[in-house]
Coordinates of C-alpha atoms in Angstrom, one line a residue:
M1418 CA 56.5 -6.8 38.4
I1419 CA 54.4 -8.2 35.4
F1420 CA 57.1 -10.8 34.3
R1421 CA 56.3 -12.5 38.1
N1422 CA 52.6 -11.7 37.8
L1423 CA 52.9 -13.2 34.0
L1424 CA 54.9 -16.5 35.8
L1425 CA 52.5 -17.0 38.5
S1426 CA 49.5 -16.7 35.9
V1427 CA 51.4 -19.3 33.5
V1428 CA 51.7 -21.6 36.9
L1429 CA 48.1 -21.1 38.0
F1430 CA 47.0 -21.9 34.0
A1431 CA 49.2 -25.1 34.2
L1432 CA 48.2 -26.3 37.6
C1433 CA 44.7 -25.9 36.1
G1434 CA 45.2 -28.1 33.2
C1435 CA 46.6 -30.7 35.4
A1436 CA 43.8 -30.9 37.8
S1437 CA 41.1 -31.0 35.3
K1438 CA 41.7 -35.0 33.7
A1439 CA 39.5 -35.7 30.9
P1440 CA 37.4 -38.9 32.3
S1441 CA 37.8 -42.1 31.0
F1442 CA 35.3 -43.9 29.7
Q1443 CA 35.4 -48.4 29.5
Y1444 CA 33.4 -50.1 26.8
Y1445 CA 32.1 -53.5 26.8
V1446 CA 30.6 -55.9 25.1
L1447 CA 28.2 -58.3 26.6
H1448 CA 28.9 -61.7 23.5
Q1449 CA 32.7 -62.6 23.9
P1450 CA 34.6 -61.9 20.6
E1451 CA 37.4 -64.5 21.8
S1452 CA 34.8 -67.3 21.4
L1453 CA 35.2 -69.7 18.7
A1454 CA 32.1 -70.0 16.6
A1455 CA 32.7 -73.1 15.5
T1456 CA 29.8 -74.2 13.4
P1457 CA 28.5 -77.7 12.4
A1458 CA 28.6 -78.7 8.4
T1459 CA 25.1 -79.4 9.3
P1460 CA 24.0 -77.8 12.4
N1461 CA 21.8 -80.2 14.8
Q1462 CA 18.3 -77.5 14.2
S1463 CA 17.7 -74.1 12.4
V1464 CA 15.2 -72.0 14.0
I1465 CA 14.6 -68.6 13.5
L1466 CA 14.6 -65.4 16.1
N1467 CA 11.8 -63.3 16.0
S1468 CA 12.7 -60.8 18.1
L1469 CA 14.4 -59.7 21.3
Q1470 CA 13.1 -57.3 23.2
L1471 CA 14.4 -55.1 25.7
P1472 CA 13.0 -52.6 28.3
D1473 CA 13.4 -48.7 28.0
Y1474 CA 15.9 -48.8 30.7
L1475 CA 18.4 -51.1 29.3
K1476 CA 18.0 -49.3 25.6
Q1477 CA 20.7 -46.6 26.5
R1478 CA 24.5 -47.0 26.3
G1479 CA 25.4 -46.7 30.2
L1480 CA 25.2 -49.9 32.1
V1481 CA 22.8 -49.7 34.7
M1482 CA 23.1 -50.8 38.2
Q1483 CA 20.6 -51.0 40.7
T1484 CA 21.3 -48.9 43.7
S1485 CA 17.8 -49.1 45.9
A1486 CA 14.6 -51.0 45.9
T1487 CA 13.4 -48.4 43.3
Q1488 CA 16.4 -46.6 42.3
L1489 CA 18.6 -47.7 38.7
H1490 CA 22.5 -45.8 38.5
F1491 CA 22.8 -45.4 34.4
S1492 CA 27.0 -45.0 34.5
T1493 CA 28.1 -42.5 32.2
L1494 CA 31.8 -43.6 32.2
H1495 CA 31.0 -47.6 31.8
L1496 CA 29.4 -47.9 28.6
W1497 CA 28.1 -50.8 25.9
A1498 CA 30.3 -50.5 23.0
E1499 CA 27.3 -52.0 20.9
P1500 CA 23.7 -51.8 21.3
L1501 CA 22.4 -54.2 24.2
D1502 CA 20.0 -56.4 22.1
N1503 CA 22.9 -57.0 19.9
G1504 CA 25.2 -57.7 21.9
M1505 CA 22.8 -59.4 23.5
T1506 CA 21.3 -61.2 20.3
Q1507 CA 25.0 -62.3 19.6
A1508 CA 25.4 -64.1 22.7
L1509 CA 22.6 -66.1 22.7
R1510 CA 23.2 -66.9 19.4
N1511 CA 27.1 -68.0 20.3
S1512 CA 25.3 -70.1 23.1
L1513 CA 22.9 -71.8 21.1
M1514 CA 25.8 -73.0 18.6
E1515 CA 28.8 -73.7 20.9
N1516 CA 26.2 -75.8 24.0
S1517 CA 23.4 -77.0 21.5
G1518 CA 24.5 -77.1 17.6
V1519 CA 21.2 -75.3 17.1
L1520 CA 21.4 -72.2 14.4
I1521 CA 20.2 -69.2 14.9
A1522 CA 19.1 -68.0 11.1
P1523 CA 18.6 -64.6 9.9
L1524 CA 14.7 -63.4 10.1
D1525 CA 14.3 -63.4 6.1
M1526 CA 15.3 -66.7 5.5
A1527 CA 12.7 -67.8 3.1
E1528 CA 13.6 -71.2 3.0
L1529 CA 13.1 -72.2 6.7
S1530 CA 9.6 -70.3 6.8
S1531 CA 8.9 -73.8 8.1
A1532 CA 11.6 -73.0 11.2
T1533 CA 10.5 -73.1 15.4
R1534 CA 10.6 -69.2 16.0
I1535 CA 11.6 -67.8 19.1
T1536 CA 10.5 -64.3 20.6
V1537 CA 12.2 -63.0 24.1
L1538 CA 11.1 -60.9 26.4
V1539 CA 13.6 -59.5 28.7
E1540 CA 11.7 -57.8 32.1
D1541 CA 14.9 -56.9 33.5
F1542 CA 18.5 -57.6 33.0
V1543 CA 20.7 -55.3 35.8
A1544 CA 23.4 -55.6 38.8
T1545 CA 21.5 -55.4 42.1
H1546 CA 21.8 -54.2 45.3
N1547 CA 21.4 -57.3 46.9
G1548 CA 24.9 -58.4 45.1
E1549 CA 23.6 -60.3 42.6
V1550 CA 23.4 -60.2 38.5
V1551 CA 19.5 -60.8 37.5
L1552 CA 18.1 -62.1 33.8
K1553 CA 14.6 -62.6 33.6
G1554 CA 12.1 -62.2 31.4
Q1555 CA 9.2 -65.0 29.1
Y1556 CA 9.9 -66.2 25.5
W1557 CA 8.4 -67.9 23.6
L1558 CA 8.2 -70.7 20.6
T1559 CA 6.5 -71.1 18.3
Y1560 CA 6.5 -74.5 16.0
P1561 CA 5.0 -74.8 12.7
S1562 CA 2.6 -77.9 13.6
K1563 CA 1.8 -76.8 17.0
S1564 CA 0.6 -74.3 19.1
P1565 CA 3.3 -71.8 20.8
Q1566 CA 4.7 -72.4 23.8
V1567 CA 5.6 -69.6 26.2
F1568 CA 8.6 -70.1 29.0
L1569 CA 9.4 -67.9 31.8
F1570 CA 12.9 -67.6 33.5
D1571 CA 14.5 -65.8 36.1
F1572 CA 18.0 -66.2 36.4
R1573 CA 20.6 -65.1 38.8
L1574 CA 24.2 -65.4 39.7
P1575 CA 26.2 -63.4 43.0
L1576 CA 28.7 -60.8 42.6
T1577 CA 31.5 -61.8 44.2
Q1578 CA 33.7 -59.1 43.1
D1579 CA 33.0 -55.4 42.9
G1580 CA 33.2 -53.6 39.8
F1581 CA 31.2 -53.4 36.1
S1582 CA 33.3 -55.7 34.5
H1583 CA 32.7 -57.9 36.9
A1584 CA 29.2 -58.0 36.0
V1585 CA 29.4 -58.1 33.0
E1586 CA 31.4 -61.5 33.1
Q1587 CA 28.2 -62.7 35.1
M1588 CA 25.7 -61.1 32.6
R1589 CA 27.4 -63.3 30.1
K1590 CA 26.9 -66.4 32.1
L1591 CA 23.3 -65.7 32.6
V1592 CA 22.9 -65.4 29.0
D1593 CA 24.4 -68.5 28.3
T1594 CA 22.3 -70.1 30.8
L1595 CA 19.2 -68.9 28.9
G1596 CA 20.6 -70.3 26.0
Q1597 CA 21.1 -73.8 27.9
D1598 CA 17.3 -73.3 28.6
I1599 CA 15.8 -72.5 25.5
A1600 CA 18.2 -75.3 23.8
R1601 CA 16.7 -77.9 26.3
H1602 CA 13.0 -76.9 25.6
L1603 CA 14.0 -77.0 22.0
S1604 CA 14.8 -80.9 21.8
E1605 CA 11.8 -81.2 23.7
Q1606 CA 9.2 -81.1 21.0

């Protein structure tokens, strides 16, 4: 009888262990590590990124999905591998260099004190319940010798597949679109 109860306890314990599988975390980066950051010997232009500001709801690890007109879902299993502002800065830097030869120099570069400065304020960067990814906000170009200019942006791409992986791919494309828009305005100065 004791042996049977012991055996039954072992079997139940083993079944409980199988039933409680640990969650599988998925980590994402916004920039593309595999892209070649081809830096020309002399960039077409050097600028300084003063700051890239994100709304509070994006200052956490979990990827965010808008589930209704008023609700956001913060994933606990799908996480950014780095702070989103770092990933977005790196993706924007790569976009400007690869597409336009614009080099974003570090903020503390003293010899570039006369460089144009960029300040980016992101208001929304989210996959929505309407089946699209949205990147909207504004950026300022502050020139050494003329008045600053402000530009509003509202870029959107459809979500054609389910899942966070596809949403992140679309987010990368939107950051690239933002880089192209900034480069276009820089070339007009």
